Short mmCIF file of N, CA and C in Angstrom, two decimals:
data_model
loop_
_atom_site.label_atom_id
_atom_site.label_comp_id
_atom_site.label_asym_id
_atom_site.label_seq_id
_atom_site.Cartn_x
_atom_site.Cartn_y
_atom_site.Cartn_z
N SER A 1 -1.19 -61.50 23.64
CA SER A 1 -1.00 -60.59 22.53
C SER A 1 -0.58 -59.22 23.06
N ALA A 2 -0.03 -58.41 22.17
CA ALA A 2 0.40 -57.06 22.55
C ALA A 2 -0.79 -56.24 23.03
N TRP A 3 -1.93 -56.44 22.40
CA TRP A 3 -3.14 -55.71 22.79
C TRP A 3 -3.50 -56.05 24.24
N ALA A 4 -3.47 -57.33 24.59
CA ALA A 4 -3.80 -57.75 25.95
C ALA A 4 -2.78 -57.22 26.96
N LEU A 5 -1.51 -57.20 26.59
CA LEU A 5 -0.48 -56.65 27.49
C LEU A 5 -0.75 -55.19 27.81
N ALA A 6 -1.08 -54.41 26.79
CA ALA A 6 -1.36 -53.00 27.00
C ALA A 6 -2.62 -52.81 27.84
N GLN A 7 -3.65 -53.60 27.56
CA GLN A 7 -4.90 -53.51 28.31
C GLN A 7 -4.68 -53.87 29.79
N ALA A 8 -3.87 -54.90 30.03
CA ALA A 8 -3.61 -55.34 31.40
C ALA A 8 -2.90 -54.27 32.22
N GLN A 9 -2.07 -53.46 31.58
CA GLN A 9 -1.33 -52.40 32.27
C GLN A 9 -2.08 -51.07 32.24
N SER A 10 -3.27 -51.05 31.64
CA SER A 10 -4.05 -49.82 31.46
C SER A 10 -3.25 -48.76 30.71
N ALA A 11 -2.37 -49.19 29.83
CA ALA A 11 -1.56 -48.27 29.04
C ALA A 11 -2.37 -47.79 27.85
N ARG A 12 -2.38 -46.48 27.64
CA ARG A 12 -3.14 -45.90 26.53
C ARG A 12 -2.24 -45.25 25.49
N ARG A 13 -1.00 -45.00 25.84
CA ARG A 13 -0.02 -44.45 24.89
C ARG A 13 1.17 -45.39 24.90
N ILE A 14 1.29 -46.18 23.83
CA ILE A 14 2.27 -47.26 23.80
C ILE A 14 3.25 -47.04 22.67
N LEU A 15 4.52 -47.13 22.98
CA LEU A 15 5.58 -47.00 21.99
C LEU A 15 5.86 -48.38 21.41
N ILE A 16 5.95 -48.46 20.08
CA ILE A 16 6.36 -49.70 19.42
C ILE A 16 7.85 -49.53 19.13
N ALA A 17 8.67 -50.34 19.77
CA ALA A 17 10.12 -50.18 19.68
C ALA A 17 10.77 -51.47 19.20
N SER A 18 12.02 -51.37 18.79
CA SER A 18 12.81 -52.55 18.42
C SER A 18 14.27 -52.22 18.69
N ALA A 19 15.11 -53.23 18.56
CA ALA A 19 16.54 -53.01 18.73
C ALA A 19 17.09 -52.26 17.52
N TYR A 20 16.69 -52.69 16.32
CA TYR A 20 17.22 -52.13 15.08
C TYR A 20 16.09 -51.85 14.10
N ALA A 21 16.38 -51.03 13.11
CA ALA A 21 15.42 -50.79 12.03
C ALA A 21 15.23 -52.09 11.24
N GLY A 22 14.06 -52.24 10.66
CA GLY A 22 13.80 -53.42 9.84
C GLY A 22 13.25 -54.61 10.60
N ALA A 23 12.91 -54.41 11.87
CA ALA A 23 12.40 -55.53 12.67
C ALA A 23 10.91 -55.77 12.46
N GLY A 24 10.21 -54.82 11.82
CA GLY A 24 8.79 -55.01 11.55
C GLY A 24 7.87 -54.14 12.38
N LYS A 25 8.36 -53.00 12.88
CA LYS A 25 7.52 -52.13 13.70
C LYS A 25 6.32 -51.59 12.92
N THR A 26 6.54 -51.11 11.71
CA THR A 26 5.46 -50.53 10.92
C THR A 26 4.48 -51.61 10.49
N THR A 27 4.98 -52.78 10.12
CA THR A 27 4.09 -53.89 9.77
C THR A 27 3.24 -54.28 10.97
N PHE A 28 3.86 -54.34 12.14
CA PHE A 28 3.12 -54.66 13.36
C PHE A 28 2.04 -53.61 13.62
N ALA A 29 2.39 -52.33 13.44
CA ALA A 29 1.43 -51.26 13.68
C ALA A 29 0.24 -51.38 12.73
N THR A 30 0.51 -51.70 11.48
CA THR A 30 -0.57 -51.87 10.49
C THR A 30 -1.48 -53.03 10.88
N CYS A 31 -0.89 -54.14 11.26
CA CYS A 31 -1.68 -55.30 11.68
C CYS A 31 -2.47 -55.00 12.95
N LEU A 32 -1.86 -54.27 13.86
CA LEU A 32 -2.53 -53.91 15.10
C LEU A 32 -3.76 -53.05 14.82
N ALA A 33 -3.63 -52.10 13.91
CA ALA A 33 -4.77 -51.24 13.57
C ALA A 33 -5.92 -52.06 13.01
N ARG A 34 -5.60 -53.02 12.16
CA ARG A 34 -6.64 -53.89 11.59
C ARG A 34 -7.29 -54.75 12.67
N ARG A 35 -6.46 -55.29 13.53
CA ARG A 35 -6.98 -56.15 14.61
C ARG A 35 -7.83 -55.34 15.60
N ALA A 36 -7.42 -54.13 15.89
CA ALA A 36 -8.14 -53.28 16.83
C ALA A 36 -9.56 -53.01 16.36
N ALA A 37 -9.74 -52.93 15.04
CA ALA A 37 -11.07 -52.70 14.49
C ALA A 37 -12.03 -53.83 14.87
N TRP A 38 -11.49 -55.02 15.06
CA TRP A 38 -12.30 -56.18 15.46
C TRP A 38 -12.50 -56.25 16.97
N LEU A 39 -11.55 -55.71 17.72
CA LEU A 39 -11.55 -55.87 19.18
C LEU A 39 -12.30 -54.80 19.94
N THR A 40 -12.34 -53.59 19.40
CA THR A 40 -12.90 -52.49 20.18
C THR A 40 -13.54 -51.45 19.26
N SER A 41 -14.49 -50.74 19.84
CA SER A 41 -15.08 -49.62 19.10
C SER A 41 -14.44 -48.30 19.52
N ALA A 42 -13.56 -48.36 20.52
CA ALA A 42 -12.85 -47.16 21.00
C ALA A 42 -11.83 -46.73 19.95
N PRO A 43 -11.52 -45.45 19.90
CA PRO A 43 -10.55 -44.98 18.91
C PRO A 43 -9.14 -45.53 19.17
N VAL A 44 -8.51 -46.00 18.11
CA VAL A 44 -7.13 -46.50 18.17
C VAL A 44 -6.36 -45.73 17.10
N HIS A 45 -5.35 -44.98 17.53
CA HIS A 45 -4.56 -44.16 16.62
C HIS A 45 -3.17 -44.76 16.51
N ILE A 46 -2.68 -44.86 15.27
CA ILE A 46 -1.29 -45.27 15.03
C ILE A 46 -0.60 -44.03 14.47
N VAL A 47 0.43 -43.56 15.15
CA VAL A 47 1.14 -42.35 14.70
C VAL A 47 2.64 -42.63 14.64
N SER A 48 3.34 -41.83 13.85
CA SER A 48 4.80 -41.99 13.78
C SER A 48 5.42 -41.36 15.03
N GLY A 49 6.65 -41.72 15.28
CA GLY A 49 7.35 -41.20 16.46
C GLY A 49 7.60 -39.72 16.44
N GLN A 50 7.49 -39.09 15.28
CA GLN A 50 7.73 -37.66 15.17
C GLN A 50 6.43 -36.85 15.16
N ALA A 51 5.28 -37.52 15.20
CA ALA A 51 4.00 -36.83 15.11
C ALA A 51 3.53 -36.32 16.47
N GLN A 52 2.63 -35.37 16.43
CA GLN A 52 1.98 -34.88 17.64
C GLN A 52 0.95 -35.92 18.07
N LEU A 53 0.94 -36.28 19.34
CA LEU A 53 -0.01 -37.28 19.82
C LEU A 53 -1.42 -36.73 19.88
N PRO A 54 -2.40 -37.52 19.42
CA PRO A 54 -3.79 -37.08 19.58
C PRO A 54 -4.16 -37.04 21.05
N GLU A 55 -5.06 -36.16 21.39
CA GLU A 55 -5.52 -36.06 22.78
C GLU A 55 -6.40 -37.25 23.13
N LEU A 56 -6.18 -37.81 24.30
CA LEU A 56 -7.06 -38.84 24.83
C LEU A 56 -7.74 -38.24 26.05
N THR A 57 -9.03 -38.16 26.00
CA THR A 57 -9.77 -37.55 27.10
C THR A 57 -10.36 -38.62 27.99
N ASP A 58 -10.84 -38.20 29.14
CA ASP A 58 -11.48 -39.14 30.05
C ASP A 58 -12.81 -39.64 29.53
N THR A 59 -13.37 -38.97 28.52
CA THR A 59 -14.64 -39.42 27.95
C THR A 59 -14.44 -40.64 27.06
N ALA A 60 -13.21 -40.93 26.67
CA ALA A 60 -12.92 -42.12 25.86
C ALA A 60 -11.82 -42.93 26.54
N PRO A 61 -12.12 -43.52 27.71
CA PRO A 61 -11.08 -44.19 28.47
C PRO A 61 -10.47 -45.41 27.78
N ALA A 62 -11.18 -46.00 26.82
CA ALA A 62 -10.64 -47.19 26.17
C ALA A 62 -9.80 -46.86 24.94
N GLY A 63 -9.78 -45.59 24.53
CA GLY A 63 -9.00 -45.21 23.37
C GLY A 63 -7.51 -45.34 23.63
N SER A 64 -6.74 -45.52 22.55
CA SER A 64 -5.31 -45.66 22.73
C SER A 64 -4.56 -45.08 21.54
N VAL A 65 -3.31 -44.75 21.77
CA VAL A 65 -2.41 -44.26 20.74
C VAL A 65 -1.18 -45.16 20.76
N TRP A 66 -0.84 -45.71 19.59
CA TRP A 66 0.35 -46.53 19.44
C TRP A 66 1.33 -45.74 18.59
N ILE A 67 2.53 -45.53 19.11
CA ILE A 67 3.54 -44.73 18.43
C ILE A 67 4.50 -45.67 17.70
N ASP A 68 4.47 -45.60 16.39
CA ASP A 68 5.33 -46.44 15.55
C ASP A 68 6.69 -45.81 15.50
N GLY A 69 7.56 -46.42 16.32
CA GLY A 69 8.73 -45.82 16.27
C GLY A 69 10.09 -45.87 16.68
N ALA A 70 10.62 -46.46 17.60
CA ALA A 70 12.01 -46.24 17.98
C ALA A 70 12.85 -47.49 17.79
N SER A 71 13.95 -47.34 17.04
CA SER A 71 14.97 -48.38 16.96
C SER A 71 15.98 -48.03 18.04
N VAL A 72 15.79 -48.59 19.21
CA VAL A 72 16.47 -48.14 20.43
C VAL A 72 17.99 -48.19 20.33
N LEU A 73 18.55 -49.28 19.84
CA LEU A 73 20.00 -49.40 19.81
C LEU A 73 20.64 -48.57 18.70
N GLU A 74 19.84 -47.95 17.85
CA GLU A 74 20.35 -47.04 16.83
C GLU A 74 20.20 -45.58 17.25
N GLY A 75 19.75 -45.34 18.49
CA GLY A 75 19.66 -43.98 19.02
C GLY A 75 18.33 -43.29 18.76
N ASP A 76 17.36 -43.99 18.17
CA ASP A 76 16.07 -43.36 17.87
C ASP A 76 15.31 -42.94 19.12
N LEU A 77 15.55 -43.62 20.23
CA LEU A 77 14.85 -43.27 21.47
C LEU A 77 15.20 -41.85 21.90
N LEU A 78 16.45 -41.47 21.72
CA LEU A 78 16.88 -40.12 22.09
C LEU A 78 16.31 -39.08 21.14
N ALA A 79 15.95 -39.50 19.91
CA ALA A 79 15.38 -38.56 18.93
C ALA A 79 13.92 -38.22 19.25
N LEU A 80 13.27 -39.05 20.07
CA LEU A 80 11.89 -38.74 20.46
C LEU A 80 11.91 -37.55 21.40
N SER A 81 10.94 -36.68 21.25
CA SER A 81 10.90 -35.51 22.12
C SER A 81 10.69 -35.91 23.57
N VAL A 82 11.19 -35.11 24.46
CA VAL A 82 11.04 -35.36 25.89
C VAL A 82 9.55 -35.38 26.24
N GLU A 83 8.79 -34.49 25.64
CA GLU A 83 7.34 -34.42 25.89
C GLU A 83 6.67 -35.75 25.52
N LEU A 84 7.05 -36.30 24.36
CA LEU A 84 6.47 -37.57 23.94
C LEU A 84 6.86 -38.69 24.88
N ARG A 85 8.15 -38.73 25.26
CA ARG A 85 8.62 -39.79 26.18
C ARG A 85 7.89 -39.73 27.52
N LEU A 86 7.54 -38.52 27.98
CA LEU A 86 6.82 -38.39 29.24
C LEU A 86 5.37 -38.85 29.13
N GLN A 87 4.80 -38.77 27.93
CA GLN A 87 3.41 -39.17 27.73
C GLN A 87 3.23 -40.67 27.52
N VAL A 88 4.29 -41.33 27.03
CA VAL A 88 4.20 -42.77 26.75
C VAL A 88 4.12 -43.54 28.06
N GLN A 89 3.21 -44.51 28.10
CA GLN A 89 2.98 -45.27 29.33
C GLN A 89 3.57 -46.68 29.29
N GLY A 90 4.15 -47.05 28.18
CA GLY A 90 4.75 -48.38 28.07
C GLY A 90 5.24 -48.61 26.65
N ALA A 91 5.98 -49.70 26.48
CA ALA A 91 6.52 -50.03 25.16
C ALA A 91 6.35 -51.52 24.88
N ILE A 92 6.03 -51.81 23.64
CA ILE A 92 6.05 -53.17 23.13
C ILE A 92 7.28 -53.25 22.24
N VAL A 93 8.13 -54.24 22.49
CA VAL A 93 9.38 -54.38 21.73
C VAL A 93 9.19 -55.46 20.66
N ILE A 94 9.52 -55.12 19.43
CA ILE A 94 9.46 -56.07 18.32
C ILE A 94 10.85 -56.67 18.17
N ALA A 95 10.94 -57.99 18.31
CA ALA A 95 12.21 -58.69 18.15
C ALA A 95 12.21 -59.42 16.82
N GLN A 96 13.21 -59.16 16.01
CA GLN A 96 13.29 -59.82 14.71
C GLN A 96 13.91 -61.19 14.88
N GLY A 97 13.15 -62.20 14.48
CA GLY A 97 13.61 -63.58 14.61
C GLY A 97 14.93 -63.83 13.91
N HIS A 98 15.78 -64.63 14.50
CA HIS A 98 17.08 -65.02 13.97
C HIS A 98 18.04 -63.84 13.80
N ARG A 99 17.71 -62.70 14.40
CA ARG A 99 18.63 -61.56 14.36
C ARG A 99 18.79 -60.92 15.73
N THR A 100 17.69 -60.60 16.39
CA THR A 100 17.74 -59.94 17.69
C THR A 100 18.15 -60.95 18.76
N THR A 101 19.16 -60.60 19.54
CA THR A 101 19.64 -61.51 20.58
C THR A 101 19.06 -61.14 21.95
N ARG A 102 19.20 -62.05 22.89
CA ARG A 102 18.75 -61.78 24.27
C ARG A 102 19.49 -60.59 24.86
N THR A 103 20.77 -60.50 24.58
CA THR A 103 21.57 -59.38 25.09
C THR A 103 21.04 -58.06 24.56
N GLU A 104 20.69 -58.03 23.28
CA GLU A 104 20.14 -56.80 22.68
C GLU A 104 18.78 -56.46 23.29
N LEU A 105 17.95 -57.48 23.51
CA LEU A 105 16.65 -57.23 24.15
C LEU A 105 16.83 -56.69 25.57
N ARG A 106 17.80 -57.22 26.29
CA ARG A 106 18.08 -56.73 27.64
C ARG A 106 18.52 -55.27 27.59
N GLU A 107 19.37 -54.92 26.62
CA GLU A 107 19.84 -53.54 26.47
C GLU A 107 18.68 -52.61 26.09
N VAL A 108 17.81 -53.06 25.21
CA VAL A 108 16.62 -52.27 24.84
C VAL A 108 15.77 -52.02 26.07
N SER A 109 15.55 -53.07 26.85
CA SER A 109 14.74 -52.95 28.07
C SER A 109 15.36 -51.96 29.06
N LEU A 110 16.67 -52.03 29.23
CA LEU A 110 17.36 -51.11 30.14
C LEU A 110 17.26 -49.66 29.66
N GLN A 111 17.42 -49.44 28.35
CA GLN A 111 17.35 -48.07 27.82
C GLN A 111 15.93 -47.51 27.91
N LEU A 112 14.93 -48.36 27.65
CA LEU A 112 13.54 -47.90 27.78
C LEU A 112 13.25 -47.53 29.23
N THR A 113 13.66 -48.37 30.15
CA THR A 113 13.43 -48.11 31.57
C THR A 113 14.14 -46.83 32.01
N ALA A 114 15.37 -46.62 31.54
CA ALA A 114 16.12 -45.41 31.88
C ALA A 114 15.43 -44.16 31.33
N ALA A 115 14.70 -44.30 30.21
CA ALA A 115 13.99 -43.17 29.62
C ALA A 115 12.61 -42.97 30.26
N GLY A 116 12.29 -43.82 31.24
CA GLY A 116 11.00 -43.69 31.93
C GLY A 116 9.85 -44.38 31.22
N ILE A 117 10.16 -45.28 30.28
CA ILE A 117 9.14 -46.01 29.52
C ILE A 117 9.22 -47.48 29.91
N PRO A 118 8.26 -47.99 30.68
CA PRO A 118 8.33 -49.39 31.09
C PRO A 118 8.05 -50.33 29.92
N PRO A 119 8.91 -51.34 29.71
CA PRO A 119 8.62 -52.34 28.67
C PRO A 119 7.43 -53.19 29.12
N LEU A 120 6.43 -53.32 28.26
CA LEU A 120 5.24 -54.12 28.59
C LEU A 120 5.37 -55.56 28.13
N GLY A 121 6.14 -55.76 27.08
CA GLY A 121 6.30 -57.11 26.55
C GLY A 121 7.03 -57.08 25.21
N CYS A 122 7.10 -58.25 24.60
CA CYS A 122 7.86 -58.41 23.36
C CYS A 122 7.04 -59.21 22.36
N VAL A 123 7.16 -58.85 21.09
CA VAL A 123 6.54 -59.59 20.00
C VAL A 123 7.66 -60.16 19.15
N TRP A 124 7.63 -61.48 18.93
CA TRP A 124 8.65 -62.15 18.14
C TRP A 124 8.19 -62.14 16.68
N ASN A 125 8.92 -61.45 15.83
CA ASN A 125 8.60 -61.37 14.41
C ASN A 125 9.55 -62.28 13.66
N SER A 126 9.04 -63.44 13.23
CA SER A 126 9.92 -64.40 12.57
C SER A 126 9.75 -64.41 11.06
N PHE A 127 9.01 -63.45 10.51
CA PHE A 127 8.84 -63.39 9.06
C PHE A 127 10.15 -62.98 8.41
N VAL A 128 10.60 -63.76 7.45
CA VAL A 128 11.80 -63.45 6.69
C VAL A 128 11.38 -63.44 5.22
N PRO A 129 11.39 -62.27 4.59
CA PRO A 129 10.98 -62.25 3.19
C PRO A 129 11.95 -63.04 2.33
N PRO A 130 11.42 -63.80 1.37
CA PRO A 130 12.33 -64.56 0.51
C PRO A 130 13.19 -63.62 -0.33
N ALA A 131 14.39 -64.03 -0.61
CA ALA A 131 15.31 -63.19 -1.37
C ALA A 131 14.80 -62.98 -2.80
N ARG A 132 14.25 -64.02 -3.39
CA ARG A 132 13.75 -63.93 -4.76
C ARG A 132 12.40 -64.64 -4.81
N PRO A 133 11.33 -64.01 -4.35
CA PRO A 133 10.05 -64.71 -4.23
C PRO A 133 9.47 -65.20 -5.54
N TRP A 134 9.61 -64.45 -6.61
CA TRP A 134 9.00 -64.86 -7.89
C TRP A 134 9.74 -66.03 -8.50
N ARG A 135 11.03 -66.12 -8.29
CA ARG A 135 11.82 -67.23 -8.85
C ARG A 135 11.32 -68.56 -8.29
N GLY A 136 11.11 -68.60 -6.99
CA GLY A 136 10.63 -69.84 -6.36
C GLY A 136 9.26 -70.24 -6.86
N LEU A 137 8.38 -69.28 -7.02
CA LEU A 137 7.04 -69.56 -7.52
C LEU A 137 7.11 -70.06 -8.96
N ARG A 138 7.92 -69.41 -9.77
CA ARG A 138 8.05 -69.80 -11.17
C ARG A 138 8.58 -71.23 -11.27
N LEU A 139 9.58 -71.58 -10.46
CA LEU A 139 10.14 -72.93 -10.49
C LEU A 139 9.11 -73.96 -10.05
N ARG A 140 8.31 -73.64 -9.05
CA ARG A 140 7.28 -74.59 -8.61
C ARG A 140 6.22 -74.78 -9.69
N LEU A 141 5.85 -73.70 -10.36
CA LEU A 141 4.84 -73.82 -11.41
C LEU A 141 5.36 -74.60 -12.61
N ARG A 142 6.63 -74.45 -12.94
CA ARG A 142 7.22 -75.21 -14.06
C ARG A 142 7.20 -76.71 -13.79
N GLY A 143 7.36 -77.09 -12.54
CA GLY A 143 7.44 -78.50 -12.20
C GLY A 143 6.09 -79.21 -12.17
N ARG A 144 5.00 -78.48 -12.25
CA ARG A 144 3.67 -79.10 -12.20
C ARG A 144 3.26 -79.61 -13.58
N ALA A 145 2.55 -80.71 -13.53
CA ALA A 145 1.97 -81.24 -14.76
C ALA A 145 0.76 -80.39 -15.13
N PRO A 146 0.50 -80.17 -16.42
CA PRO A 146 -0.68 -79.38 -16.81
C PRO A 146 -1.96 -80.08 -16.37
N ARG A 147 -2.97 -79.28 -16.07
CA ARG A 147 -4.27 -79.85 -15.69
C ARG A 147 -4.92 -80.44 -16.93
N THR A 148 -5.70 -81.48 -16.72
CA THR A 148 -6.41 -82.05 -17.85
C THR A 148 -7.48 -81.09 -18.30
N GLY A 149 -7.66 -80.96 -19.56
CA GLY A 149 -8.65 -80.02 -20.10
C GLY A 149 -8.06 -78.65 -20.34
N ALA A 150 -6.85 -78.40 -19.88
CA ALA A 150 -6.20 -77.11 -20.09
C ALA A 150 -5.58 -77.09 -21.48
N PRO A 151 -5.45 -75.92 -22.11
CA PRO A 151 -4.82 -75.85 -23.43
C PRO A 151 -3.41 -76.46 -23.38
N GLY A 152 -3.14 -77.33 -24.31
CA GLY A 152 -1.83 -77.98 -24.37
C GLY A 152 -1.75 -79.22 -23.51
N ALA A 153 -2.82 -79.55 -22.79
CA ALA A 153 -2.83 -80.75 -21.95
C ALA A 153 -3.25 -81.95 -22.78
N PRO A 154 -2.77 -83.14 -22.48
CA PRO A 154 -3.16 -84.34 -23.24
C PRO A 154 -4.61 -84.74 -23.01
#
C-alpha cells in the first residue's frame, strides 16, 4: 500500500502526483486520511499543493503530511513552490487505469526525480465512473419482478 511505501522510506512529507488531472489524487487523499485513522494515532495531515505545510517536529516522529497535488505532465510540478519541493521527501504517483501509459509514468518519474522528489511508488486507480449511473439502475429495477406481498404484486 502507499502507506507502507512511505513508512518503508521513512518519508513524512509525501506528494500525491499524477500524469494528468482527473486521475483520482483527491479521492486517494480522502481515502488515505480515513485509512490513516485506523493505522496510526500519529497526526496525518492532507493539504493542497498550494498550502503552507504544517510543522512536523521530532516529538511526533510518526506524523506525516500528504500534499494533494501535482499533475506533473500538465506543468503543476513547476507551480509548486521551491520551498515545498525541497521539503517533500517522496511522491506517490496515481495512475488512472486505461488512460495513463507506461511512457507517461516514466516521464512523471523522470520529472519528479529532476525536481529532487524521489518517486516512492504508484497506485493504480481503475475506477471509471459510469456515464449515466441512474439510467442503468433504473433499467435494472424495471426488469425485476415485484416482490410478493408488495403493493401491486400478485
